[in-house]
mmCIF file of C-alpha atoms in Angstrom:
data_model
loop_
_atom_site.group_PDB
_atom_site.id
_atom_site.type_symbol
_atom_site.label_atom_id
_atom_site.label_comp_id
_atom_site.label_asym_id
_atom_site.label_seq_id
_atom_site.Cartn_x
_atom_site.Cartn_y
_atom_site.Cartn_z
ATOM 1 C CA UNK I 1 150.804 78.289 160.259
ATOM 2 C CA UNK I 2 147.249 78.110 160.261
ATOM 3 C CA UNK I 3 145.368 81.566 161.812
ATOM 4 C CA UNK I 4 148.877 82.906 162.035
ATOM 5 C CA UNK I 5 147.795 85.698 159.407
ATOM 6 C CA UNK I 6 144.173 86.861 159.821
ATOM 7 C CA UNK I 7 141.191 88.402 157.221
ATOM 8 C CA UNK I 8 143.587 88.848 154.381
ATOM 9 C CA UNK I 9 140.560 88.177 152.002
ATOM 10 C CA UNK I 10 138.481 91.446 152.489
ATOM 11 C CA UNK I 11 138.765 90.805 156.360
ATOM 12 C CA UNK I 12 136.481 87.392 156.048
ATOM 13 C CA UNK I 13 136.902 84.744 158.258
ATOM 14 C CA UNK I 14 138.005 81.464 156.282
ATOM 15 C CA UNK I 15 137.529 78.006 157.691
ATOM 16 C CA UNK I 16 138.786 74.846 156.205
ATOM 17 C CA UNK I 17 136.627 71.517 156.750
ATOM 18 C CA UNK I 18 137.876 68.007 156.793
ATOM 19 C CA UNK I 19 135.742 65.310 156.396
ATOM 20 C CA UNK I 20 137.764 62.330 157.545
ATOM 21 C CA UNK I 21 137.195 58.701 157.540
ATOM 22 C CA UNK I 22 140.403 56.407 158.227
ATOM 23 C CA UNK I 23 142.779 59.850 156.925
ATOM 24 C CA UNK I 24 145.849 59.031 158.957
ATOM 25 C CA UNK I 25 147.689 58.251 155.536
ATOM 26 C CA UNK I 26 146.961 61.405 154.127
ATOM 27 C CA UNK I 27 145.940 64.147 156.581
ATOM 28 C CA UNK I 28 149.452 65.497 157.517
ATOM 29 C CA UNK I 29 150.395 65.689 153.724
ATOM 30 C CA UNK I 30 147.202 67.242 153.347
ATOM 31 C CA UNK I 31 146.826 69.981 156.037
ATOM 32 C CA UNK I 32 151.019 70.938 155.929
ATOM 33 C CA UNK I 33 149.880 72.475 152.056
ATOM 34 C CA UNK I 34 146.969 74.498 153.534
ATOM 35 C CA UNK I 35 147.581 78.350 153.520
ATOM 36 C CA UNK I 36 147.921 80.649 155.702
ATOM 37 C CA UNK I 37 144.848 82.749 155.177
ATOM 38 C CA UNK I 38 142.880 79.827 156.774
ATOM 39 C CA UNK I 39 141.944 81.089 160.270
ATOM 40 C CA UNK I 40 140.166 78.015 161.198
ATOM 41 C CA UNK I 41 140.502 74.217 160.383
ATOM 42 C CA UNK I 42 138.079 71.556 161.370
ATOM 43 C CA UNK I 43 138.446 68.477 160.893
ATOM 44 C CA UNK I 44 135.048 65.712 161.927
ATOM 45 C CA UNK I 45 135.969 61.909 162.076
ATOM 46 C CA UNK I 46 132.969 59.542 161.313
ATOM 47 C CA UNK I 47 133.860 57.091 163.766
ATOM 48 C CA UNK I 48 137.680 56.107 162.169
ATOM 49 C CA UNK I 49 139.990 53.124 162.969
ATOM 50 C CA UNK I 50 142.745 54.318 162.322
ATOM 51 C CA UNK I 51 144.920 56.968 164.150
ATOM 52 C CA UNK I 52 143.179 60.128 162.153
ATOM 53 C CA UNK I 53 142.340 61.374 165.800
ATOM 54 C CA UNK I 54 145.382 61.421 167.484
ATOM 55 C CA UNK I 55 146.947 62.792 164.228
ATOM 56 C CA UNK I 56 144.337 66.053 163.757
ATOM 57 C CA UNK I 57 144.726 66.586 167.454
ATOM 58 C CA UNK I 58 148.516 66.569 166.860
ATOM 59 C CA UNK I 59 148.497 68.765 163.947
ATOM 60 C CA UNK I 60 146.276 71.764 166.492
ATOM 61 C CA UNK I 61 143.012 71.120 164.523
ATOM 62 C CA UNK I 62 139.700 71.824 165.991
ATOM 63 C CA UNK I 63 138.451 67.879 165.995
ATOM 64 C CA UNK I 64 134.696 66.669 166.062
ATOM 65 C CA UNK I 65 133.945 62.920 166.442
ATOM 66 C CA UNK I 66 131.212 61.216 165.161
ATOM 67 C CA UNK I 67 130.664 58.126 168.272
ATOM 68 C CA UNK I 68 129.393 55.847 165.433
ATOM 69 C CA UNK I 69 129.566 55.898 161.443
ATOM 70 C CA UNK I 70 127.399 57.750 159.895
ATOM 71 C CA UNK I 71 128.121 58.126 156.746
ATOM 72 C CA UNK I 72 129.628 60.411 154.144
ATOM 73 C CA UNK I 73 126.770 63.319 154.440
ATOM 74 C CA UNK I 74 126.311 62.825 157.620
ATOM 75 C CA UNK I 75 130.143 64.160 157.975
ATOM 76 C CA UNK I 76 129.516 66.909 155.571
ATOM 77 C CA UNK I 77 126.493 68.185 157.775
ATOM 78 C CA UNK I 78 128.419 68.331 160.936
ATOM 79 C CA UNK I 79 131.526 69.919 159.273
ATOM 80 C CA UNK I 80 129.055 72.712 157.732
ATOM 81 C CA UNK I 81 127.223 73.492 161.030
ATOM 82 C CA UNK I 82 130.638 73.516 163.000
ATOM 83 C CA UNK I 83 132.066 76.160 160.346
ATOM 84 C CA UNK I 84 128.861 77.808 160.800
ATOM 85 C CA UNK I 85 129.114 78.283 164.614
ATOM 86 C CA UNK I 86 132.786 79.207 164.276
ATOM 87 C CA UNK I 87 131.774 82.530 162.831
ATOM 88 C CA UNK I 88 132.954 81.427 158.750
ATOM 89 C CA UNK I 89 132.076 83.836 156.512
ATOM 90 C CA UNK I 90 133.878 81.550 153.930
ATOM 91 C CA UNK I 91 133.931 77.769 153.968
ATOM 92 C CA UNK I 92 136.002 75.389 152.253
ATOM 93 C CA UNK I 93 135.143 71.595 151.847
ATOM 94 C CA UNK I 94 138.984 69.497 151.205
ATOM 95 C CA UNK I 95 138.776 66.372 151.989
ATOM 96 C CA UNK I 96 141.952 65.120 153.962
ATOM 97 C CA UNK I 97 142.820 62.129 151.175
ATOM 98 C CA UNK I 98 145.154 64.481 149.355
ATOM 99 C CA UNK I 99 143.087 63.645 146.422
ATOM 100 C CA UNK I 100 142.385 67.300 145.613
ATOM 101 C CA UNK I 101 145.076 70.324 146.267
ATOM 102 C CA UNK I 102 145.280 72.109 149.082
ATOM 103 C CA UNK I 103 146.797 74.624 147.441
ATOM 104 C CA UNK I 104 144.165 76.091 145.719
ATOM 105 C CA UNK I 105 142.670 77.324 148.985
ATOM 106 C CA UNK I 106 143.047 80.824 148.728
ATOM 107 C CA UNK I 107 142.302 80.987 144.875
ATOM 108 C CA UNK I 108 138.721 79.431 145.637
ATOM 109 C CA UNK I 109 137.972 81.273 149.021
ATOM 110 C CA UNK I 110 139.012 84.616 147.009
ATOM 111 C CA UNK I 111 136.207 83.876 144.337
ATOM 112 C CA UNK I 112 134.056 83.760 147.332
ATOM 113 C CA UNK I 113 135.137 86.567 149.768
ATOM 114 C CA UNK I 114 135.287 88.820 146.930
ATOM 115 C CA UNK I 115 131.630 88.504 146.037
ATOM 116 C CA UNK I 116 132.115 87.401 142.461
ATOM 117 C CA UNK I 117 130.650 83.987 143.427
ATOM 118 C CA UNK I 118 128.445 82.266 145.939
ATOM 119 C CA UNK I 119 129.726 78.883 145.311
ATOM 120 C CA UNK I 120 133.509 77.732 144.418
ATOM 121 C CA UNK I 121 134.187 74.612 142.452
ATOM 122 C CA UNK I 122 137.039 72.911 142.117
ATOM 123 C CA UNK I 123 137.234 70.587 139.132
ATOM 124 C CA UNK I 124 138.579 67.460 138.401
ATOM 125 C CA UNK I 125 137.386 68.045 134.527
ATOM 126 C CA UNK I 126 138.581 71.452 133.690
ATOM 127 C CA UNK I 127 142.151 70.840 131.675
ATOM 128 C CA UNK I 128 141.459 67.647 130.690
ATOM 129 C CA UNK I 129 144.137 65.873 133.546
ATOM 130 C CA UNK I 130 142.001 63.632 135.087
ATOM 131 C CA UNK I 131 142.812 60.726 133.076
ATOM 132 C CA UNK I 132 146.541 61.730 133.633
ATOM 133 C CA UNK I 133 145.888 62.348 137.035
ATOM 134 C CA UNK I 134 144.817 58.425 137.764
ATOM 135 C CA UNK I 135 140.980 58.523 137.190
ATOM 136 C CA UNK I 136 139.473 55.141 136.500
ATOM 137 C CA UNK I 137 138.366 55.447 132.717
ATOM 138 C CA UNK I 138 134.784 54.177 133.863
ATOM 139 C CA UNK I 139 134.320 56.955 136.642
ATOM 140 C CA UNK I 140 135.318 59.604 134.087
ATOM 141 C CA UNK I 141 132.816 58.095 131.358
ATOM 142 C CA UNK I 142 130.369 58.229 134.082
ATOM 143 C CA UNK I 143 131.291 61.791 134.692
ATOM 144 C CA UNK I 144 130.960 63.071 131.582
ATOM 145 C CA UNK I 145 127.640 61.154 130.689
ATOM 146 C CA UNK I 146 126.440 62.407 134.568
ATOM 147 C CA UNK I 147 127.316 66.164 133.838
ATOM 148 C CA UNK I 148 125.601 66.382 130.468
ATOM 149 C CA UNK I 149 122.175 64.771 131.519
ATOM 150 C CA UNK I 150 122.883 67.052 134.372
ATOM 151 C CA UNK I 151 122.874 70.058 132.790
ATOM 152 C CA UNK I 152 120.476 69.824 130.247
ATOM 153 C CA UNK I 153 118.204 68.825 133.369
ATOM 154 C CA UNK I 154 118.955 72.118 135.758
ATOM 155 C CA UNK I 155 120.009 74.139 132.549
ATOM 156 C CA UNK I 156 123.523 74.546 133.565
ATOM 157 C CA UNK I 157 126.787 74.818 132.120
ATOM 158 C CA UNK I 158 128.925 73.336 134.840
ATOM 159 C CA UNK I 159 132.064 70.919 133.250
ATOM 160 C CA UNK I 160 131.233 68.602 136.390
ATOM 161 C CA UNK I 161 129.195 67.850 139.558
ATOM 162 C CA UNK I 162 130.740 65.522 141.374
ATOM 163 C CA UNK I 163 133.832 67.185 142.742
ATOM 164 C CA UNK I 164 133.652 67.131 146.670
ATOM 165 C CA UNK I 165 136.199 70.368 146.594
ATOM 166 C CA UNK I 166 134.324 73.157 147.429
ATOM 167 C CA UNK I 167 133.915 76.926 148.369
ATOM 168 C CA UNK I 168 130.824 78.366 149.942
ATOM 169 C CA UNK I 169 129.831 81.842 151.323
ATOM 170 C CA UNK I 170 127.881 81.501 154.749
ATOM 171 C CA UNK I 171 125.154 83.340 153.160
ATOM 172 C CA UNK I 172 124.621 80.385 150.541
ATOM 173 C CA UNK I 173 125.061 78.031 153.281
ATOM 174 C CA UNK I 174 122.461 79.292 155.713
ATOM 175 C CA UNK I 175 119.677 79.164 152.587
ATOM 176 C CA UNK I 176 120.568 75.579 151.735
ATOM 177 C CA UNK I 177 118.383 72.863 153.273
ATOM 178 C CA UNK I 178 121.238 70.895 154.719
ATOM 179 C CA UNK I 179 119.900 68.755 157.223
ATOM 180 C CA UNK I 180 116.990 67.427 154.828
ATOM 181 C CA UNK I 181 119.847 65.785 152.792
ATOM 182 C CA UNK I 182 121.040 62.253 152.330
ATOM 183 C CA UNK I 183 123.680 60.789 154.787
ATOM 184 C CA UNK I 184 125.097 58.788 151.837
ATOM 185 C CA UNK I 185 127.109 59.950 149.060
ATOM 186 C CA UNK I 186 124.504 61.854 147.100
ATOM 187 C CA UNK I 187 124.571 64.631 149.375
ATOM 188 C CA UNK I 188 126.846 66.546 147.153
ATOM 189 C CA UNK I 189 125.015 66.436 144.295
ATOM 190 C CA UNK I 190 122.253 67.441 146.176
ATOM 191 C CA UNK I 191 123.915 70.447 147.576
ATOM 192 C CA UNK I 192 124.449 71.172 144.104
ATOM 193 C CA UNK I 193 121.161 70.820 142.330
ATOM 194 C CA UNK I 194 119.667 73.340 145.745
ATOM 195 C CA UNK I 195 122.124 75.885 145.207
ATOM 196 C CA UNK I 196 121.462 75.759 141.464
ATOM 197 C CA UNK I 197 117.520 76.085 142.198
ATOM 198 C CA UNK I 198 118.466 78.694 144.488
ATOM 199 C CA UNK I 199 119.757 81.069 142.123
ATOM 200 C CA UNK I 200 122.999 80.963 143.610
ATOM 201 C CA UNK I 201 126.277 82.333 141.482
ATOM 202 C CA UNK I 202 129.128 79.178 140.803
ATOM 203 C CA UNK I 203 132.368 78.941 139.275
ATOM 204 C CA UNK I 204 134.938 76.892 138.394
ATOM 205 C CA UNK I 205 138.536 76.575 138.739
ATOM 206 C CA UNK I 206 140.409 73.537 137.346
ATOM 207 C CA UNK I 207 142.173 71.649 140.156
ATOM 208 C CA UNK I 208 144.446 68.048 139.534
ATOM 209 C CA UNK I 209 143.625 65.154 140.417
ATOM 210 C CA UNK I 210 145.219 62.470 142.630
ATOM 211 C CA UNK I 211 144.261 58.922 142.275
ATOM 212 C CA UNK I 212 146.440 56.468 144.473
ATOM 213 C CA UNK I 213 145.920 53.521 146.316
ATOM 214 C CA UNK I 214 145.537 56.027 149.650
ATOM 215 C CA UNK I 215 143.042 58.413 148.222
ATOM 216 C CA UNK I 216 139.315 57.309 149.292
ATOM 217 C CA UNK I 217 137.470 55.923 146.382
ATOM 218 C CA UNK I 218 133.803 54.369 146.563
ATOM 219 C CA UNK I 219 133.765 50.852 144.920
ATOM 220 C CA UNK I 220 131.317 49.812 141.631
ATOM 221 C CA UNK I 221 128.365 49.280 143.447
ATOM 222 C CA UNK I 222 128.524 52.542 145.668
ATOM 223 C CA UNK I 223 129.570 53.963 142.472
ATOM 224 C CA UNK I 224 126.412 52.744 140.598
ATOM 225 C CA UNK I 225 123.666 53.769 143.606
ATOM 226 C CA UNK I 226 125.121 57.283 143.531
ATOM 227 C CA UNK I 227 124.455 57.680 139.555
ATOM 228 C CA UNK I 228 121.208 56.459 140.214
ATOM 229 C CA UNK I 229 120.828 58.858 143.047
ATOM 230 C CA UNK I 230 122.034 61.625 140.559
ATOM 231 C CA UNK I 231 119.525 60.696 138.061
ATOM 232 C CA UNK I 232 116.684 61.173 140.657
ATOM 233 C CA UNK I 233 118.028 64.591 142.205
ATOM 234 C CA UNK I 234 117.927 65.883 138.457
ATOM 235 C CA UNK I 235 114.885 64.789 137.553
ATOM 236 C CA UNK I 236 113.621 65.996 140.590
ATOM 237 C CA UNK I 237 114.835 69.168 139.901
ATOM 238 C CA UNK I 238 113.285 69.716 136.302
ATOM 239 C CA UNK I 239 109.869 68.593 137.652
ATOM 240 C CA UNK I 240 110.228 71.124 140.950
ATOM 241 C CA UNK I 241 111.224 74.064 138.172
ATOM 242 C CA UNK I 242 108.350 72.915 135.815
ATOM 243 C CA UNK I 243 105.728 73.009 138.524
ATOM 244 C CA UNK I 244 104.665 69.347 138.840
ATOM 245 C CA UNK I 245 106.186 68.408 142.132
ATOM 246 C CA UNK I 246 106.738 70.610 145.169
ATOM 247 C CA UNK I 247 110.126 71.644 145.977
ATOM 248 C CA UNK I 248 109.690 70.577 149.258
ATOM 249 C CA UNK I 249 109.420 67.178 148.220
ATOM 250 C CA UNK I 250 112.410 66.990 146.580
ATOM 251 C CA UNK I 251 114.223 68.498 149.389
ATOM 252 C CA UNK I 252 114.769 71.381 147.512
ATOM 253 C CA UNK I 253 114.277 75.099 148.636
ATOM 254 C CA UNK I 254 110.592 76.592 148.526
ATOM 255 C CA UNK I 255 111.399 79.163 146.381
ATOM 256 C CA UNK I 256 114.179 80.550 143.940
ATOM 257 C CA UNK I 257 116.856 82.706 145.899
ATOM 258 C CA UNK I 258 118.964 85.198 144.519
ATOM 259 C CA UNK I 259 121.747 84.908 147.469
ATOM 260 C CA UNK I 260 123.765 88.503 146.114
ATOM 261 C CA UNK I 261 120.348 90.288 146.084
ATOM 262 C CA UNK I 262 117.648 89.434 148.925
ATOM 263 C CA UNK I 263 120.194 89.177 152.299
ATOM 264 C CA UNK I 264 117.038 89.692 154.015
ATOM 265 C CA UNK I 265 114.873 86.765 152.438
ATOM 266 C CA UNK I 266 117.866 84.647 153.530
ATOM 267 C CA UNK I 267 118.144 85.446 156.874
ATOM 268 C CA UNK I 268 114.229 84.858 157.519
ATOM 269 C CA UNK I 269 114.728 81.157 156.025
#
């Protein structure tokens, strides 16, 4: 299954992270739909209860575990730097809830490994199923209030922000500032707003949505901390690109990066 067929995407290494917290529910469904152009799959456990574990080791996956929580970006770090060291030119982000598709692995990791973008999203907006696909009708109000203030902030076009499924070249992952990021749930949208300030190339692909009583979910509260952390990465942002606050402050890159055009700025970050 997995590695079985190698570098059919322009000969580039593809590696599939899993960010797992209490995935036993979900992981098998999740990883048995993953194609065969992934050559590597690793999956890091922040500190589970359940049997996620025992079930990734099962299933041949390269495991990390965390030997205490730590949180949601925390997991995304290590998954990054463990793709990173594997030798992934491409890296996809599914998290093991089955909430997103599998599926649309190779369709992202192509956009990717064929150079047309830095930065593959998949989203939950795109087709207008999200609704249809379970989505409370608060956290796609939020959404859609949280991507236009978004955009007009960065002066993007993006249909949405928050989706956690995502396709990066290592290039785009080397420039980001990864390790300066939040441990908590904001670190995508901080990931986001960086490569954006970097200069970095993103597209979309619409991708259905799962909402069931398995899929991970963040409650109201978690919910309403991470709008307000959204609110300060943007503004953040608009003051960093207007010159009144240093990037560097904002944890944002020191200076605008066009990833496709300066390989050697990037490898001297």
């Amino acid at each position: 299954m997995i590695g079985e067929v190698d570098g059919l995407i322009r000969g580039k290494r593809v590696a599939v992270v899993l960010p797992a917290y209490n995935a036993a529910k979900t992981l098998e469904a999740t990883v048995r739909e993953l194609p065969r152009i992934v050559d590597d799959c690793i999956l890091v456990d922040d500190h589970s209860t359940d049997e996620t574990v025992e079930l990734a080791r099962g299933l041949n996956l390269t495991v990390v575990v965390h030997e205490k929580n730590r949180g949601y970006g925390a997991n995304h770090k290590t998954c990054y730097r463990k793709a990173l060291d594997s030798g992934a030119d491409v890296v996809v982000m599914v998290h093991p809830d089955y909430q997103y598709s599998p599926l649309l692995v190779t369709a992202m990791a192509s956009m990717v490994a064929y150079g047309v973008y830095d930065l593959a999203l998949g989203s939950l907006i795109l087709g207008g199923g999200a609704l249809q696909g379970g989505m409370p009708f608060y956290k796609c109000v939020a959404n859609r209030v949280l991507t236009g203030f978004q955009n007009y902030m960065t002066g993007s076009r993006l249909s949405e922000y928050h989706t956690g499924f995502r396709a990066f070249s290592r290039e785009l992952l080397l420039a980001l500032p990864l390790e300066k990021n939040s441990d908590d749930f904001v670190f995508d949208n901080q990931v986001l707003a960086q490569a954006i300030f970097l200069g970095a190339r993103i597209g979309e692909i619409s991708c259905p949505t799962r909402y069931f009583p398995e899929a991970s979910s963040i409650n109201f509260r978690r919910s309403t901390l991470y709008g307000l952390g959204v609110l300060k990465t943007s503004i953040g942002f608009r003051l960093a690109r207007w010159g009144f606050t240093h990037p560097a402050m904002l944890r944002l890159p020191q200076q605008r990066l066009h990833i496709s055009q300066d390989p050697q700025a990037i490898s001297e970050l």
